[in-house]
Coordinates of C-alpha atoms in Angstrom, one line a residue:
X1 CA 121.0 -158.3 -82.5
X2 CA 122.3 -159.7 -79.2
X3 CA 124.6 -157.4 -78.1
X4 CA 125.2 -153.7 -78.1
X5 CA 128.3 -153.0 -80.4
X6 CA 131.2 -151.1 -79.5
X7 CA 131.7 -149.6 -83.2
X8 CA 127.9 -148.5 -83.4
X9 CA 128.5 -147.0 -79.5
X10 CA 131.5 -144.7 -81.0
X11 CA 130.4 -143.8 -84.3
X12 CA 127.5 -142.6 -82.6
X13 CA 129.2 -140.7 -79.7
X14 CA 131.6 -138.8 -82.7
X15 CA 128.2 -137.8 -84.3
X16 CA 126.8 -136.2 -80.9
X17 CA 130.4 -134.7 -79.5
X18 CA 130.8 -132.9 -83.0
X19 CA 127.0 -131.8 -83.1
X20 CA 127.9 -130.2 -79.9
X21 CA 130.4 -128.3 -81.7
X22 CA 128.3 -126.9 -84.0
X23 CA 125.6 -126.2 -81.7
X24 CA 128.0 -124.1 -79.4
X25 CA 129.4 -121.7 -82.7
X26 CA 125.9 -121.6 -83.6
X27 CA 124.4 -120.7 -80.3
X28 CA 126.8 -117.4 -80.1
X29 CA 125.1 -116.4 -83.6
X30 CA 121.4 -117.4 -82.7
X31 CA 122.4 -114.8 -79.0
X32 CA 123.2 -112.0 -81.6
X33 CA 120.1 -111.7 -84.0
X34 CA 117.5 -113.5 -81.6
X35 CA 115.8 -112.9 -78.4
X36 CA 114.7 -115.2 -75.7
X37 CA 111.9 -113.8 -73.7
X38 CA 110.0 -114.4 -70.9
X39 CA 106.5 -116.2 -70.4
X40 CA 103.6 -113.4 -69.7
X41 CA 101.3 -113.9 -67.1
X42 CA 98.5 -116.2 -67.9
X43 CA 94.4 -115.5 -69.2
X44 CA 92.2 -117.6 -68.4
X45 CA 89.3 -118.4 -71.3
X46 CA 87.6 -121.1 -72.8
X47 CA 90.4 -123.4 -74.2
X48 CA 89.8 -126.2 -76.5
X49 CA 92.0 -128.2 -77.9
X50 CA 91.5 -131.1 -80.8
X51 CA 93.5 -134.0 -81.8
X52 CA 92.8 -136.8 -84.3
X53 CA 93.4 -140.7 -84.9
X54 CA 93.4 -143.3 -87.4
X55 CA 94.0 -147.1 -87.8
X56 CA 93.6 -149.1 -91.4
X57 CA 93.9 -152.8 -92.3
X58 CA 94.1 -153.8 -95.6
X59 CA 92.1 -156.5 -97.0
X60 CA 92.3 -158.7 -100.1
X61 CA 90.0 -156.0 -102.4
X62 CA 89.2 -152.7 -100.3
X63 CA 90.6 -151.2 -97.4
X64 CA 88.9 -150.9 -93.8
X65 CA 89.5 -148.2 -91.8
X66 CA 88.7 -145.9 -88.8
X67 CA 89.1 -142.2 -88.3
X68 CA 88.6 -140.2 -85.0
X69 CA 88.9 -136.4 -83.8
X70 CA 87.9 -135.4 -80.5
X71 CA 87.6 -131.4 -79.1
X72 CA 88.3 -130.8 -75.2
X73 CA 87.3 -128.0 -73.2
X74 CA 84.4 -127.1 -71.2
X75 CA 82.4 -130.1 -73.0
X76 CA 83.8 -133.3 -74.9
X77 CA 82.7 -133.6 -78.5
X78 CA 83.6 -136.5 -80.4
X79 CA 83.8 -137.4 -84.1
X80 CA 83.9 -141.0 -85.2
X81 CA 83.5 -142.8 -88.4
X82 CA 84.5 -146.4 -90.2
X83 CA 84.6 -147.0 -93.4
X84 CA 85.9 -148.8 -96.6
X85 CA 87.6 -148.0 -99.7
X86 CA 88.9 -149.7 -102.5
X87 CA 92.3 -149.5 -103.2
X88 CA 92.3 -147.1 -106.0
X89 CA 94.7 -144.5 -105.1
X90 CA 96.8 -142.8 -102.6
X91 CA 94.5 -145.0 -100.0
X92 CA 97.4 -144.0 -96.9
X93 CA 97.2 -140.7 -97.8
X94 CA 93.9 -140.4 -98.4
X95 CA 92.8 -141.7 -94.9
X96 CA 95.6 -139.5 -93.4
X97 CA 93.7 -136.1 -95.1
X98 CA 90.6 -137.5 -93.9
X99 CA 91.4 -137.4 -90.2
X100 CA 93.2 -134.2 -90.5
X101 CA 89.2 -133.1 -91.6
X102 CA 87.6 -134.4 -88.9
X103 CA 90.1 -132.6 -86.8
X104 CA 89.5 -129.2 -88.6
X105 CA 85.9 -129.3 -88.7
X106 CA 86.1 -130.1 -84.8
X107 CA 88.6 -127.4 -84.0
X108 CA 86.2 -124.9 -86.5
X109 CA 83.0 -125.8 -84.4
X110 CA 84.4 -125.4 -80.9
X111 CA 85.1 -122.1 -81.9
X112 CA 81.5 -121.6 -83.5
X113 CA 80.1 -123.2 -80.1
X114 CA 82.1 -120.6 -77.8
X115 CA 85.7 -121.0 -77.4
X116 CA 88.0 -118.3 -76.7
X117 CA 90.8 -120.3 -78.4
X118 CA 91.2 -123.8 -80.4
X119 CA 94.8 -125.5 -80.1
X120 CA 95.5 -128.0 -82.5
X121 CA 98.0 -130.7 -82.4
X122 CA 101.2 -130.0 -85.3
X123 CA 101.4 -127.4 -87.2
X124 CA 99.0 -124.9 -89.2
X125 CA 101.6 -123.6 -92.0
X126 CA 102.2 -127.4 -93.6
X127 CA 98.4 -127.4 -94.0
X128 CA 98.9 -124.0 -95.6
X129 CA 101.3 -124.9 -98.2
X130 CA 101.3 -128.1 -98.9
X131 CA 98.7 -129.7 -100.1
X132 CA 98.8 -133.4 -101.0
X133 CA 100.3 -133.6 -104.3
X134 CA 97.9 -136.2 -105.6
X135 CA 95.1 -133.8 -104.6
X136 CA 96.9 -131.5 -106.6
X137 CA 98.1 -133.2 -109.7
X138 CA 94.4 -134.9 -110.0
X139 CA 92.8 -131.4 -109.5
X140 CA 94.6 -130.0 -112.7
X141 CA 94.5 -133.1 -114.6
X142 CA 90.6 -132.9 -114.3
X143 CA 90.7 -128.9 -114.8
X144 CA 92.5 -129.4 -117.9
X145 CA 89.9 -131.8 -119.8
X146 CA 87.1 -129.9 -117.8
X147 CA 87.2 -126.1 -117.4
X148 CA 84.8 -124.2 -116.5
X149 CA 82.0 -127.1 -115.8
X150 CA 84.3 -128.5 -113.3
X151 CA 84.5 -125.0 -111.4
X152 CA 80.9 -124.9 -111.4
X153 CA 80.7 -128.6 -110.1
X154 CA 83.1 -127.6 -107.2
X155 CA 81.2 -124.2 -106.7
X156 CA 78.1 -126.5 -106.4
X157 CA 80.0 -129.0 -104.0
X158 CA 81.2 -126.3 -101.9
X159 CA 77.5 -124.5 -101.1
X160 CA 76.2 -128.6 -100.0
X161 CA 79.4 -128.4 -97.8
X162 CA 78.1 -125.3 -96.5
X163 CA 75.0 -126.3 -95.5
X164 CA 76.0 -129.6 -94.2
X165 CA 78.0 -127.4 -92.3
X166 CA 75.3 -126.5 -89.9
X167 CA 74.2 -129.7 -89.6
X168 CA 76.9 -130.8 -88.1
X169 CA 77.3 -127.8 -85.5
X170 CA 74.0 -128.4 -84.7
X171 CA 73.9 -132.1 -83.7
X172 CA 77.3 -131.7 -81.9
X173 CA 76.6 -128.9 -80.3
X174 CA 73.3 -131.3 -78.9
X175 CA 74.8 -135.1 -78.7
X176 CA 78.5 -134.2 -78.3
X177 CA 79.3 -137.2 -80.4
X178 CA 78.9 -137.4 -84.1
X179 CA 78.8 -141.2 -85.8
X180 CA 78.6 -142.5 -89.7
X181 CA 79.6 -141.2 -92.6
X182 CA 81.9 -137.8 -92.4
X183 CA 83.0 -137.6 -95.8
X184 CA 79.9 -136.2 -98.3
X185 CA 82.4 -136.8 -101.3
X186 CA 82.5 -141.0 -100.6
X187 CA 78.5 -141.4 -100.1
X188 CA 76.1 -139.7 -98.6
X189 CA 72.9 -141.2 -97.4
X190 CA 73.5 -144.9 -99.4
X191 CA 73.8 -142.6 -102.4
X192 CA 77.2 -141.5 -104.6
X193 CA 78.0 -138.0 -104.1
X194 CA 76.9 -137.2 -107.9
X195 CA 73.2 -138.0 -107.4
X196 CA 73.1 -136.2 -103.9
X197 CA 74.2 -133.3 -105.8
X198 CA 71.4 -133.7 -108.6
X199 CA 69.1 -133.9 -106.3
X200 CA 70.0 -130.6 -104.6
X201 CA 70.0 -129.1 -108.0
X202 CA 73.4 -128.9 -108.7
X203 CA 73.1 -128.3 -112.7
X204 CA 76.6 -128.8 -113.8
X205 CA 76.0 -132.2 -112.6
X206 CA 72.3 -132.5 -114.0
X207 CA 72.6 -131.0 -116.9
X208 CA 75.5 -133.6 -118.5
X209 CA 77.2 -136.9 -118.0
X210 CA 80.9 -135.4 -118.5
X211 CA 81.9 -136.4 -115.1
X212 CA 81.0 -140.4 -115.7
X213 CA 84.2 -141.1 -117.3
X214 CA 86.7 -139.7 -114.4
X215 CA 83.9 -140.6 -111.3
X216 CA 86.7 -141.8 -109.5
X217 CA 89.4 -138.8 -109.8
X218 CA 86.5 -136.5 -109.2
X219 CA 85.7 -138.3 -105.9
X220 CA 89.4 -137.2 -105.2
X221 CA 89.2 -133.7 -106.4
X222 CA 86.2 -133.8 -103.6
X223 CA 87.8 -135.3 -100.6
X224 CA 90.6 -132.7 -101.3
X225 CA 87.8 -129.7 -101.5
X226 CA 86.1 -131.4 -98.5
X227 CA 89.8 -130.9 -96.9
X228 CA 90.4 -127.2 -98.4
X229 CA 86.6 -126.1 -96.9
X230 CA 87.6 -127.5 -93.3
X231 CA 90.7 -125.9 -93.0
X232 CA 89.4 -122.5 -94.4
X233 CA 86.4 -122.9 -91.4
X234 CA 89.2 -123.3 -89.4
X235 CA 91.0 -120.0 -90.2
X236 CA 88.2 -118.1 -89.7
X237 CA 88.6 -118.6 -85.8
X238 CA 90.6 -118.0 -83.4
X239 CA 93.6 -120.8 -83.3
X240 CA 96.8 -122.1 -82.5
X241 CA 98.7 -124.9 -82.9
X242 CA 101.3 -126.5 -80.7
X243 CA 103.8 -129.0 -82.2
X244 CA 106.2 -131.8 -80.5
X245 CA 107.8 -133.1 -83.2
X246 CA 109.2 -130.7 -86.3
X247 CA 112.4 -130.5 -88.1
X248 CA 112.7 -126.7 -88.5
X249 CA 115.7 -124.9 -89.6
X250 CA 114.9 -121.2 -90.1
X251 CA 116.7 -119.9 -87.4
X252 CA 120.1 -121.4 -88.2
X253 CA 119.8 -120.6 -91.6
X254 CA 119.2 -117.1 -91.1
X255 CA 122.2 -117.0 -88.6
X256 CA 124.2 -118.1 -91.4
X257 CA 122.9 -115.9 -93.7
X258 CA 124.1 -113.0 -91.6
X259 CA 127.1 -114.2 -90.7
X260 CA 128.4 -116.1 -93.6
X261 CA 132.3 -115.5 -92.9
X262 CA 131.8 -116.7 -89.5
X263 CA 129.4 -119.4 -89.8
X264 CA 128.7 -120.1 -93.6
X265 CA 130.8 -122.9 -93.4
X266 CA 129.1 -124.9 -90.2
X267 CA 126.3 -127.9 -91.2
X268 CA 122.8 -126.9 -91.1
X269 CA 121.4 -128.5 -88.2
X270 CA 118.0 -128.0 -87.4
X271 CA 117.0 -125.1 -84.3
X272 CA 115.8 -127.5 -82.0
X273 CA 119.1 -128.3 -79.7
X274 CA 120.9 -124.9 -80.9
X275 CA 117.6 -123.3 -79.6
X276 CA 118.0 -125.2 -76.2
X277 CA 121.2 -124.4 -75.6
X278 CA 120.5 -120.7 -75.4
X279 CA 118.8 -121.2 -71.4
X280 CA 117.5 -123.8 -69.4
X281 CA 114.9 -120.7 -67.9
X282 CA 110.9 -121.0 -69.6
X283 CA 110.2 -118.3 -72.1
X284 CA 110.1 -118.5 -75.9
X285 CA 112.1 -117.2 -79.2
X286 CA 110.0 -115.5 -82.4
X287 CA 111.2 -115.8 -85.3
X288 CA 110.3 -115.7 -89.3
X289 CA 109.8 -118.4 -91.7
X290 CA 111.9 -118.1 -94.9
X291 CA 110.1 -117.3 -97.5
X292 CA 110.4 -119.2 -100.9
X293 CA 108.5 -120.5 -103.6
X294 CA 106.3 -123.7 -102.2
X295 CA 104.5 -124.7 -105.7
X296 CA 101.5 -123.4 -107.0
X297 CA 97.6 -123.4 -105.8
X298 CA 95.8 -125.5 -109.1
X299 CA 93.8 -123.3 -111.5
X300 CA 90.7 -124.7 -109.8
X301 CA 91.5 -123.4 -106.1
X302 CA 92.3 -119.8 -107.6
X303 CA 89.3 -120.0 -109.5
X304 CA 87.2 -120.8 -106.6
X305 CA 88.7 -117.8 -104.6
X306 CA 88.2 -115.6 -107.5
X307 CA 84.1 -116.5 -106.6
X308 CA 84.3 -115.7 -103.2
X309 CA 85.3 -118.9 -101.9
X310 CA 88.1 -120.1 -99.4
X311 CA 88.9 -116.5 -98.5
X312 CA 90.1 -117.3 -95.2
X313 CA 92.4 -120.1 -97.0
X314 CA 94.1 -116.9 -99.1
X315 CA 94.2 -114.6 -96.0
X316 CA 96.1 -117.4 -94.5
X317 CA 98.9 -117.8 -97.8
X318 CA 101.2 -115.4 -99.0
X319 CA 100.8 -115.7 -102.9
X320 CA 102.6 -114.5 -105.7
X321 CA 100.0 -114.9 -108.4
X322 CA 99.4 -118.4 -108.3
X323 CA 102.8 -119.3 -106.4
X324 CA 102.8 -119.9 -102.9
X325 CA 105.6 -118.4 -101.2
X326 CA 104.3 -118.9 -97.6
X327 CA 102.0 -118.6 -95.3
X328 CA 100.9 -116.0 -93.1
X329 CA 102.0 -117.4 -89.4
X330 CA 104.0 -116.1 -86.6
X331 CA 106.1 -118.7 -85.3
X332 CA 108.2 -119.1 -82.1
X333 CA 109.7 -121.5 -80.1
X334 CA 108.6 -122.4 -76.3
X335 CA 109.4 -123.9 -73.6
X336 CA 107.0 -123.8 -70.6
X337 CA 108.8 -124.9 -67.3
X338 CA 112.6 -124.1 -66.5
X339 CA 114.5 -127.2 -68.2
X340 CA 111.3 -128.0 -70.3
X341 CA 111.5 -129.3 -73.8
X342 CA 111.5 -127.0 -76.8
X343 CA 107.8 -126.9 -78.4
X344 CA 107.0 -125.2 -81.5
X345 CA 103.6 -122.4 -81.0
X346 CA 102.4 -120.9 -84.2
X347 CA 100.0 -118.2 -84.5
X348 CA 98.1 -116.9 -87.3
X349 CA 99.5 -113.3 -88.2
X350 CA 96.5 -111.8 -87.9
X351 CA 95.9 -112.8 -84.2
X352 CA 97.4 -111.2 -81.1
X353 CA 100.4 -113.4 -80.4
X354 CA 100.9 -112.6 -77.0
X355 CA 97.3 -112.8 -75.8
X356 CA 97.5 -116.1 -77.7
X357 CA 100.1 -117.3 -75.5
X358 CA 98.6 -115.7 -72.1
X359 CA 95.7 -117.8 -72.9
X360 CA 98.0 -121.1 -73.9
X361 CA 99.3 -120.7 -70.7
X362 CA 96.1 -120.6 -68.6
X363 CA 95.8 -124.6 -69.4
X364 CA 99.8 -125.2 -69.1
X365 CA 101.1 -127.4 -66.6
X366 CA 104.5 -128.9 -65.5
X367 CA 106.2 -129.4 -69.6
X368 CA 103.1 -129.0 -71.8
X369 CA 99.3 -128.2 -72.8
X370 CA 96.8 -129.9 -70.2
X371 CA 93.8 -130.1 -72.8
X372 CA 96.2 -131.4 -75.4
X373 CA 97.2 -134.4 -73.5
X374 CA 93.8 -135.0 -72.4
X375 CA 92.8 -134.6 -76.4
X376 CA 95.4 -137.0 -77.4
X377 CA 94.1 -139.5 -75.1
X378 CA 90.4 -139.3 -75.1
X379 CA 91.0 -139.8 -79.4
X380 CA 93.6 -142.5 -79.7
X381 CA 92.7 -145.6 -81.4
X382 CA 94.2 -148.9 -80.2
X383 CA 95.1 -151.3 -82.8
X384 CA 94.0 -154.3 -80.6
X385 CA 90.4 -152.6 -80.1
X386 CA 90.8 -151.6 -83.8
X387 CA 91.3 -155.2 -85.1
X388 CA 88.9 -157.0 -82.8
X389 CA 86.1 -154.0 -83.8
X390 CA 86.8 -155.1 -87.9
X391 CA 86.5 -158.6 -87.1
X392 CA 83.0 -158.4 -85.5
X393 CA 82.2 -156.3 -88.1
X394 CA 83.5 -158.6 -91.1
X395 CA 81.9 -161.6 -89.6
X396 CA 78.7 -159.9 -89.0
X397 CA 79.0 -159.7 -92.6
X398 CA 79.9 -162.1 -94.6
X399 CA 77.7 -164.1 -92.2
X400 CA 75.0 -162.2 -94.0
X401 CA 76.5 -162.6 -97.4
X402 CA 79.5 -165.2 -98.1
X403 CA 80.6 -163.4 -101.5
X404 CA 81.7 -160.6 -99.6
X405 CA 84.4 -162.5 -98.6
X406 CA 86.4 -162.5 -101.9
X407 CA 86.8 -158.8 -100.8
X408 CA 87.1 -159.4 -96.9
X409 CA 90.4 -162.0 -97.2
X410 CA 94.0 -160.5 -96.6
X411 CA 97.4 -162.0 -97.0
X412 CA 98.7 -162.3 -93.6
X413 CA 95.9 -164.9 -93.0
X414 CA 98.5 -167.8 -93.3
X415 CA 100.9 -166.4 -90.8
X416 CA 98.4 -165.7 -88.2

């Protein structure tokens, strides 16, 4: 593409200039039902805030990755591991949920180890309700052929979790940095998750080989418990979560609900530049997520609630049965300085939303959240350092074994 064209330029601008339309006879609706308030005054407390990272190359029979969370405060802890996987399924998505882990067990501990409030980077209700669908499907595939002895195996899972749990607070709280294996479910000690559990005494593991056939979707199912234990730690403190990018449209729609002679008939854009357009002064608008049906929990998560478990996961939802219908947030849109971009703050519904933001703003400066920055770069992983990190490692390697390269090779090998 050499050149800028002049037919891209205008079909663009007609886009924007009628946008603006619709932003202007939307704004006049948003000013009827909504209200833009002011900041309050800042609290100071002890503010952390946690962000996460993650790089992956893939190779000719497994994939290499790296995964990193970090927590920022008063102290700096660090979470760090590198690992490999083969390619069996959902390997993007898989590494993805295992970051956001890392990031809720850092967020939970830095409220365990004394802080006043944990901000996290995105947004808390799409961890709410939904759940990775091949979590999901695999988790009822396996309930299906398993029952009751696969509850038991989770219920077993869960209490290691638990007291892995302190493990991990503990040796943060001392070294700050945690390195090796995160993920219990993928290997724990050289050893497959199945004998760590027979070893702890986990009988529905010991007492039958039903799980040898489906090894592999069960290491799934326990990633995704790993992932439904973190983020129920996490709930149990107190949290926020600031987001920069979302695609929200809640507000608009419920302007056109109420007004649907007047504005049924306008596009649904999203709240973000309708929002905006309300005042260029700092301050923030609350509003409601709609509620409507978001899927349904699997058997096996119900089931596991029914035992006690996960209860601050079901505090968090708003269920209908088994249906999830939403979750249990209070949601508003900020801006922190005068002409400042539009941020989206959520707040659990059980938390004070206004002390919440008093204390937000203790550690706001200029357009945004000073220990988020500082999260975001202290955890970011550069692909450069990334690659040149795998390739000491690989070399190390096969220089100790050269048939580990039939697994080590990628494609891109002839281009480089």
């Amino acid at each position: 593409m050499e050149r800028i064209s002049d037919a891209h330029v205008e079909g663009i601008r007609r886009f924007l200039e009628k946008g603006i339309e619709e932003v202007e006879k939307l704004r006049d609706g948003v000013r009827r039902h909504f209200r833009w308030e002011g900041l309050p005054s800042p609290s100071p407390g002890n503010v952390y805030a946690v962000d996460g990272s993650r790089m992956m190359k893939r190779l000719s029979g497994a994939v290499i990755y790296a995964v990193s969370a970090s927590a920022v405060g008063e102290r700096l802890y660090y979470w760090n591991d590198i690992g490999m996987v083969f390619p069996y399924k959902n390997v993007d998505e898989r590494v993805r949920i295992h970051m956001d882990i890392l990031e809720k067990r850092m967020g939970a501990i830095s409220g365990e180890l004394g802080a006043d409030l944990v901000l996290m980077d995105g947004t808390i209700s799409n961890a709410l309700i939904t759940p990775p669908t091949y979590a999901s499907s695999t988790t009822r595939e396996l309930y299906s052929r398993h029952g009751k002895v696969l509850v038991d195996a989770a219920l077993d899972f869960l209490d290691f979790l638990d007291r892995q749990w302190d493990s991990w607070r503990r040796e943060l709280e001392e070294k700050e940095v945690l390195n090796g294996f995160s993920l219990p479910s993928r290997g724990w000690a050289g050893k497959e998750i199945f004998s760590v559990l027979m070893e702890n005494g986990a009988r529905s593991i010991k007492g039958s080989w039903w799980w040898v056939k489906d090894r592999e979707d069960l290491i799934v199912l326990f990633e995704y418990l790993e992932y439904l234990h973190a983020l129920d730690k996490l709930l149990g403190g107190q949290i926020a979560a600031v987001a920069k990018t979302f695609y929200k449209t809640d507000v608009v729609k419920k302007v056109k609900e109420l007004e649907p002679r007047i504005l049924g008939g306008s596009p649904t854009i999203i709240d973000t530049p309708v929002v905006a357009s309300l005042t260029d002064e700092s301050g923030y608008l609350r509003f409601s997520y709609i509620e409507k049906p978001k899927g349904g929990l699997p058997k096996l998560v119900v089931e596991l609630m029914d035992h006690g478990k996960l209860q601050n996961l079901r505090e968090g939802l708003v269920l209908d049965g088994g249906e999830i219908k939403g979750a249990r947030i209070k949601p508003a849109y900020v801006r922190f300085v005068k002409g400042g971009l539009i941020y989206l703050l959520e707040v659990p519904a059980w938390q004070d939303f206004g002390e919440t933001l008093s204390k937000i703003l203790s550690v706001a400066e200029d357009e945004y959240v000073i220990p988020l920055e500082y999260a975001h770069h202290s955890v970011v992983i550069k692909k450069k350092e990334f690659e040149s990190y795998v390739s000491a490692v690989l070399s190390a390697l096969v220089g100790e074994n050269e048939r580990f390269l039939s697994f080590l090779r990628y494609g891109r090998e002839p281009l480089e």
